Short mmCIF file of C-alpha atoms in Angstrom, two decimals:
data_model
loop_
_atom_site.label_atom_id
_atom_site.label_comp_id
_atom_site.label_asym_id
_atom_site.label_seq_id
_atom_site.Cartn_x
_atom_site.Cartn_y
_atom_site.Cartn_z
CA UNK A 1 0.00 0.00 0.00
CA UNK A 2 1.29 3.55 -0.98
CA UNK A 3 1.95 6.15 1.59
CA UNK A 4 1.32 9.00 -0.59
CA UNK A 5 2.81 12.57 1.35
CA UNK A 6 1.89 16.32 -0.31
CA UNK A 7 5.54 16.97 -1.72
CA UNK A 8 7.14 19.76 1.10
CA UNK A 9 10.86 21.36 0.33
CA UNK A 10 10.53 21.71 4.33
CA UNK A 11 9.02 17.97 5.25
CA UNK A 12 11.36 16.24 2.00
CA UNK A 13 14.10 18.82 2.51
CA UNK A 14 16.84 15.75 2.75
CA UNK A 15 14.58 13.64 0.44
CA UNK A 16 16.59 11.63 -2.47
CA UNK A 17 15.54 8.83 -4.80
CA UNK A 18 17.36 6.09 -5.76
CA UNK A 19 18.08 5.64 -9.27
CA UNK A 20 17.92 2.64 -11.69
CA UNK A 21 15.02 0.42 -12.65
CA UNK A 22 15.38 -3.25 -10.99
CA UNK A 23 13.11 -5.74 -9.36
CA UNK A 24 14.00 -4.94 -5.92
CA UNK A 25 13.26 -0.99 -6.96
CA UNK A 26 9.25 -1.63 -7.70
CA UNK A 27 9.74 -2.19 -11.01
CA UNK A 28 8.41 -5.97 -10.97
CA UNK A 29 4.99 -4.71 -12.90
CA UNK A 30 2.87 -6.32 -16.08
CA UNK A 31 2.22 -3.09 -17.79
CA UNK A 32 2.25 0.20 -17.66
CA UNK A 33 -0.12 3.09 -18.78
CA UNK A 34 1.12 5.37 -21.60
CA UNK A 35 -0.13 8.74 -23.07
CA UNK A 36 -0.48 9.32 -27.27
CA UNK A 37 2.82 11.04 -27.70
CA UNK A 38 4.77 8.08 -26.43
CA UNK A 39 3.03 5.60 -28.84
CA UNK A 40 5.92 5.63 -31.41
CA UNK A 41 9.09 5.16 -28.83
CA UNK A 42 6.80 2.45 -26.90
CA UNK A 43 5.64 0.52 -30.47
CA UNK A 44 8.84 0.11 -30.78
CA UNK A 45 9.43 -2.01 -27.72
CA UNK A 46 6.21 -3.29 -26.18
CA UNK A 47 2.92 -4.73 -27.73
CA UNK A 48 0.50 -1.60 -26.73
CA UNK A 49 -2.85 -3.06 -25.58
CA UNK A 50 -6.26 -1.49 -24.16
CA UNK A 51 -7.88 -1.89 -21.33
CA UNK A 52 -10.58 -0.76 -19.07
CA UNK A 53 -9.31 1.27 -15.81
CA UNK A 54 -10.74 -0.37 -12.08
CA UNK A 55 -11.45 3.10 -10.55
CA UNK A 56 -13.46 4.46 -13.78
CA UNK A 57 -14.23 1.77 -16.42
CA UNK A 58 -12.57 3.81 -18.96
CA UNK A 59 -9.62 2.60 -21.25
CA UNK A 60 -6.20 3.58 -20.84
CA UNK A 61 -3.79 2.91 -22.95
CA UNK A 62 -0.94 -0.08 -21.67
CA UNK A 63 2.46 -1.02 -22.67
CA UNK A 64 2.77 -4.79 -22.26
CA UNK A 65 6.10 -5.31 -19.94
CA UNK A 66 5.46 -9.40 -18.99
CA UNK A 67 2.87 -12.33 -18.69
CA UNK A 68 2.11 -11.72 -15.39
CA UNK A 69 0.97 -8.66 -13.05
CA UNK A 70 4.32 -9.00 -11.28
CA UNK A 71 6.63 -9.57 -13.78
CA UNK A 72 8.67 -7.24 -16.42
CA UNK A 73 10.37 -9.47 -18.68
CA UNK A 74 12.52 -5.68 -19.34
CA UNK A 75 14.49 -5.48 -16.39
CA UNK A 76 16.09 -6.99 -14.00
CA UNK A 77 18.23 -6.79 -10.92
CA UNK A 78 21.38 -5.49 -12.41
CA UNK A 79 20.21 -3.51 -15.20
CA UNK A 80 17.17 -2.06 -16.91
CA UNK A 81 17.79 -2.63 -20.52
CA UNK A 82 18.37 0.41 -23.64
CA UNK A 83 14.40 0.38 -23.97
CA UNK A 84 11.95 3.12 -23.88
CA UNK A 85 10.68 3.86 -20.07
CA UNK A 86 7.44 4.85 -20.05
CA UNK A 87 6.79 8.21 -18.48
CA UNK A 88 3.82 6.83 -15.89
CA UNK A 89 7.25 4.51 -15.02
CA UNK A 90 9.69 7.13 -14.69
CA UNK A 91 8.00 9.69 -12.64
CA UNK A 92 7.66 7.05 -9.85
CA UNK A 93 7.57 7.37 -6.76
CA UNK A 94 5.61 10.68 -7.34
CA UNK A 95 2.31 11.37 -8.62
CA UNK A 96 -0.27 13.59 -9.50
CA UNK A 97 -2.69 14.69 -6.83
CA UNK A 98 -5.37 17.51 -6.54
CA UNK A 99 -6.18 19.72 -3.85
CA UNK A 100 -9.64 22.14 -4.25
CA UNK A 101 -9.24 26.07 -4.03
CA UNK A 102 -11.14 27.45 -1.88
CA UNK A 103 -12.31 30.31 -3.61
CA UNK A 104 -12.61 29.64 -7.23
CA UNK A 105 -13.37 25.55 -6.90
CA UNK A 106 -11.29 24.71 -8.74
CA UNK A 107 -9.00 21.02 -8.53
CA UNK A 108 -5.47 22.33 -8.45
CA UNK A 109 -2.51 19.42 -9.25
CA UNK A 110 -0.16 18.67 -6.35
CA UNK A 111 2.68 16.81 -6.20
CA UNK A 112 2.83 13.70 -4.17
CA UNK A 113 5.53 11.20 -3.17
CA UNK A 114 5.00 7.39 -1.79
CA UNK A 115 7.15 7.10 0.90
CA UNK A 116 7.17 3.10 1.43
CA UNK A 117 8.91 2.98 -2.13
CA UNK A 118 11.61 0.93 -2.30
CA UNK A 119 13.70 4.05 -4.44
CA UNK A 120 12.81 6.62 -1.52
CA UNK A 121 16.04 7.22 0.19
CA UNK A 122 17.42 10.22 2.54
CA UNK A 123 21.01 8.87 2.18
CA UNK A 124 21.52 8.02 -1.74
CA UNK A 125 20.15 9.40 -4.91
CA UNK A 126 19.13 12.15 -6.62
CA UNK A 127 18.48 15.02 -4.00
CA UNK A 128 14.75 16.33 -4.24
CA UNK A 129 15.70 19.65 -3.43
CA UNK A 130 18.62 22.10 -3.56
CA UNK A 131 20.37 22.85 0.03
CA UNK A 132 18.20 26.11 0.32
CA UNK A 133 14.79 24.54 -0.51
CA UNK A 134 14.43 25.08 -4.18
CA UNK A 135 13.96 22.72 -6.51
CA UNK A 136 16.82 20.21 -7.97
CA UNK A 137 17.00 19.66 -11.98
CA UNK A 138 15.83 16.07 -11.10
CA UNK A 139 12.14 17.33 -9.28
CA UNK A 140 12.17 19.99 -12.51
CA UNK A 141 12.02 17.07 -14.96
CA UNK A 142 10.03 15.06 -12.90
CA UNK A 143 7.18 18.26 -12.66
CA UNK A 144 7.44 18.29 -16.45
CA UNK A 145 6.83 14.49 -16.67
CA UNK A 146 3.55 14.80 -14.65
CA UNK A 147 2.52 17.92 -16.70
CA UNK A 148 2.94 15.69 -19.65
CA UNK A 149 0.71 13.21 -18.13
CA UNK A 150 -1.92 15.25 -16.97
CA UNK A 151 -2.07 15.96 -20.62
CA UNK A 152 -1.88 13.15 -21.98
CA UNK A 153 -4.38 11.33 -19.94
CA UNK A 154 -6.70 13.70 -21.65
CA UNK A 155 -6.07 13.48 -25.45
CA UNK A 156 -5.55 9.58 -24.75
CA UNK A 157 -9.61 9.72 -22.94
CA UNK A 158 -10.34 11.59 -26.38
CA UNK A 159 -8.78 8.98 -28.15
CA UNK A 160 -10.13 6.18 -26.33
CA UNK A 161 -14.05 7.30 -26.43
CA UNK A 162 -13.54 8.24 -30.51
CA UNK A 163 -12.62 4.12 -30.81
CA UNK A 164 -15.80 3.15 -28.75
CA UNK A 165 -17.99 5.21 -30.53
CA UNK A 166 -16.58 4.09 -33.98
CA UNK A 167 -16.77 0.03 -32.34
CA UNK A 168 -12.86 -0.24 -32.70
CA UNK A 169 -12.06 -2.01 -29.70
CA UNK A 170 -12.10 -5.72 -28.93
CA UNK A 171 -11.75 -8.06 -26.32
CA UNK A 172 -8.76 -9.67 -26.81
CA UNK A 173 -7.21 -13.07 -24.94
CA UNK A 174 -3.33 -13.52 -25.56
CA UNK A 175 -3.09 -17.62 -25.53
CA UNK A 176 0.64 -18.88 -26.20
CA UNK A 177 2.67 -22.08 -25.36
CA UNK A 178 6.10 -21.52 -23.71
CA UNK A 179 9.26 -23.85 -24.92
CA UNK A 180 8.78 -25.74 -22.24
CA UNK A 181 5.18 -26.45 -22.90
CA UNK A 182 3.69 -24.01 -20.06
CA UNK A 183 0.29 -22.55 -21.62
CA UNK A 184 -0.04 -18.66 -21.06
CA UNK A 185 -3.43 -17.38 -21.17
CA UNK A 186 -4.09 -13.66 -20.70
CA UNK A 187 -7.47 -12.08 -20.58
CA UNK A 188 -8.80 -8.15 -19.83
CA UNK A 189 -7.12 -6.38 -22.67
CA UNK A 190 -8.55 -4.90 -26.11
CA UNK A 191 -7.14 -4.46 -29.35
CA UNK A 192 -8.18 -2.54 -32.59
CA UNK A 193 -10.85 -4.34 -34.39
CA UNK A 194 -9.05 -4.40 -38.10
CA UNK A 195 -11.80 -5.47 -39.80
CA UNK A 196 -14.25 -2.43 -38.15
CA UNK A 197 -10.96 0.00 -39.20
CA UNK A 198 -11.27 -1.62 -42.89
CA UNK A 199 -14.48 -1.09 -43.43
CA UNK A 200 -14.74 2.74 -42.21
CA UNK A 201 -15.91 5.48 -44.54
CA UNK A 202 -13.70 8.11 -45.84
CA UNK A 203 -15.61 10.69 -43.39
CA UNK A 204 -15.11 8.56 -40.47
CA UNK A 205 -11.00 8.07 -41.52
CA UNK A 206 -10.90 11.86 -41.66
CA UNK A 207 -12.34 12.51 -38.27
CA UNK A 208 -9.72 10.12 -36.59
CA UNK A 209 -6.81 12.02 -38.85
CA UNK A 210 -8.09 15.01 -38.07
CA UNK A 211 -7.19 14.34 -34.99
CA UNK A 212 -3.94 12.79 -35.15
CA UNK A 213 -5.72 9.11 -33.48
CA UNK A 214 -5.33 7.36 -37.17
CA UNK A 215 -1.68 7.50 -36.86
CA UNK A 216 -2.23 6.30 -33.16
CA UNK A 217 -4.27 3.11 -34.30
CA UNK A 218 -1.62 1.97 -37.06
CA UNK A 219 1.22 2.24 -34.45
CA UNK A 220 -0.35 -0.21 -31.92
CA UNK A 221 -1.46 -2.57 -34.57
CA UNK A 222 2.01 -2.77 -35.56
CA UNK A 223 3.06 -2.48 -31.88
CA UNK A 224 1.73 -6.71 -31.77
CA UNK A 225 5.05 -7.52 -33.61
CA UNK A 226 6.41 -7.36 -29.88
CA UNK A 227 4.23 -9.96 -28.44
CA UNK A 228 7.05 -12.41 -30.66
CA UNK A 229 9.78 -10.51 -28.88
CA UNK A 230 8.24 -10.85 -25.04
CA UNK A 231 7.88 -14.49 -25.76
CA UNK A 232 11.29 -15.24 -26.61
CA UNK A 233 12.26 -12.71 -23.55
CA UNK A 234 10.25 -15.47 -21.60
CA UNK A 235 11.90 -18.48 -22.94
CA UNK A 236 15.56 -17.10 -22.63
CA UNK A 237 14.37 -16.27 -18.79
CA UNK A 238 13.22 -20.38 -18.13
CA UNK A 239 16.47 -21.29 -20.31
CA UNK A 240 18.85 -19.37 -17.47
CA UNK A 241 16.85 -20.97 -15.00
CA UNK A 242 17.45 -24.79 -15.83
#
């Protein structure tokens, strides 16, 4: 369970975080959500899948990392590989939070930190902030990571509600047989119905390139190339283990 803490120069003044991605540093996750602009870096590495958020039942957007909730087939405890790192990945352990103005009403972001996570540190690692309170270049970039995300979170729920209204998503159950001969079987994500994208009218394709999403929906079709590539991660990873 996170212990999420409003980000304080005077609370966090010693605060530092741990760099590197490894097991042992929380990064022992399934998948991770990414935002439009990251689609081309992330098709390149991981098989982007759909799938419907627990808190909202909307659809986010998910880089597949491993075959299992717990395990990233992308890193391990010495190194994290020369991949892409999602930006919901590298702004950890921080996150976006919201407090309400009083006056106008308004939700106003905040800046929280988790302090159970394993990269939270107040003797090694980046320092939070400077000596004198202000912010270090390493809280700047991660500020401009979460503005990013707050962004992107809402061109990707404009993306995702254009593909349920045009019937583009479908359920989607990733069944594969290891080297070995363990059977995989992975259920809860969606993929883009090709034959619903084939058979849309020229005004329909020019509403999604209007808005950039047809370029989107090629890039994770392609993006299933990687499902080959996670496999053989998988086998390589039993192989080391005989």
């Amino acid at each position: 369970m996170a212990k999420n803490e409003l980000l304080s120069n005077v609370t966090h003044k010693d605060l530092k975080i741990i760099q590197g991605h490894t097991s042992r540093g929380g990064d022992n996750v399934g998948y991770a959500a990414i935002i439009p602009w990251e689609f081309r870096q992330a098709a390149a590495c991981y098989p982007i899948f759909f799938r419907r958020t627990k808190s909202d039942n909307q659809f986010e957007v998910v880089a597949l990392f491993g075959f299992a909730p717990d395990e990233n087939l992308y890193v391990s405890d010495q190194r994290r590989e020369d991949i892409y790192i999602p930006l919901s990945v590298a702004r950890i352990p921080f996150a976006i939070g919201y407090t309400q103005d009083t006056e106008t009403g308004q939700r106003e972001p905040v800046v929280h930190v988790d302090m159970d996570h394993p990269r939270v540190s107040f003797t090694e690692g980046n320092p939070v902030f400077l000596e004198h309170g202000g912010n270090s270049p390493y809280l700047d970039n991660i500020n401009s990571i979460l503005a990013e995300l707050i962004n992107g979170v809402n061109v990707c729920k404009r993306f995702t509600d254009i593909l349920q209204a045009e019937d583009l998503l479908e359920p989607f159950v990733l069944k594969i047989t290891l080297d070995n001969g363990q059977q995989i079987e992975m259920g809860g994500f969606y993929t883009i119905n090709e034959k619903v994208l084939r058979d849309l009218n020229a005004e329909q394709l020019a509403r999604l390139h209007s808005q950039n999403f047809l370029e989107l929906i090629y890039m994770s079709i392609a993006s299933l190339a990687n499902i080959k590539k996670l496999i053989n991660k998988k086998n390589a990873l039993l192989k080391n283990k005989i």
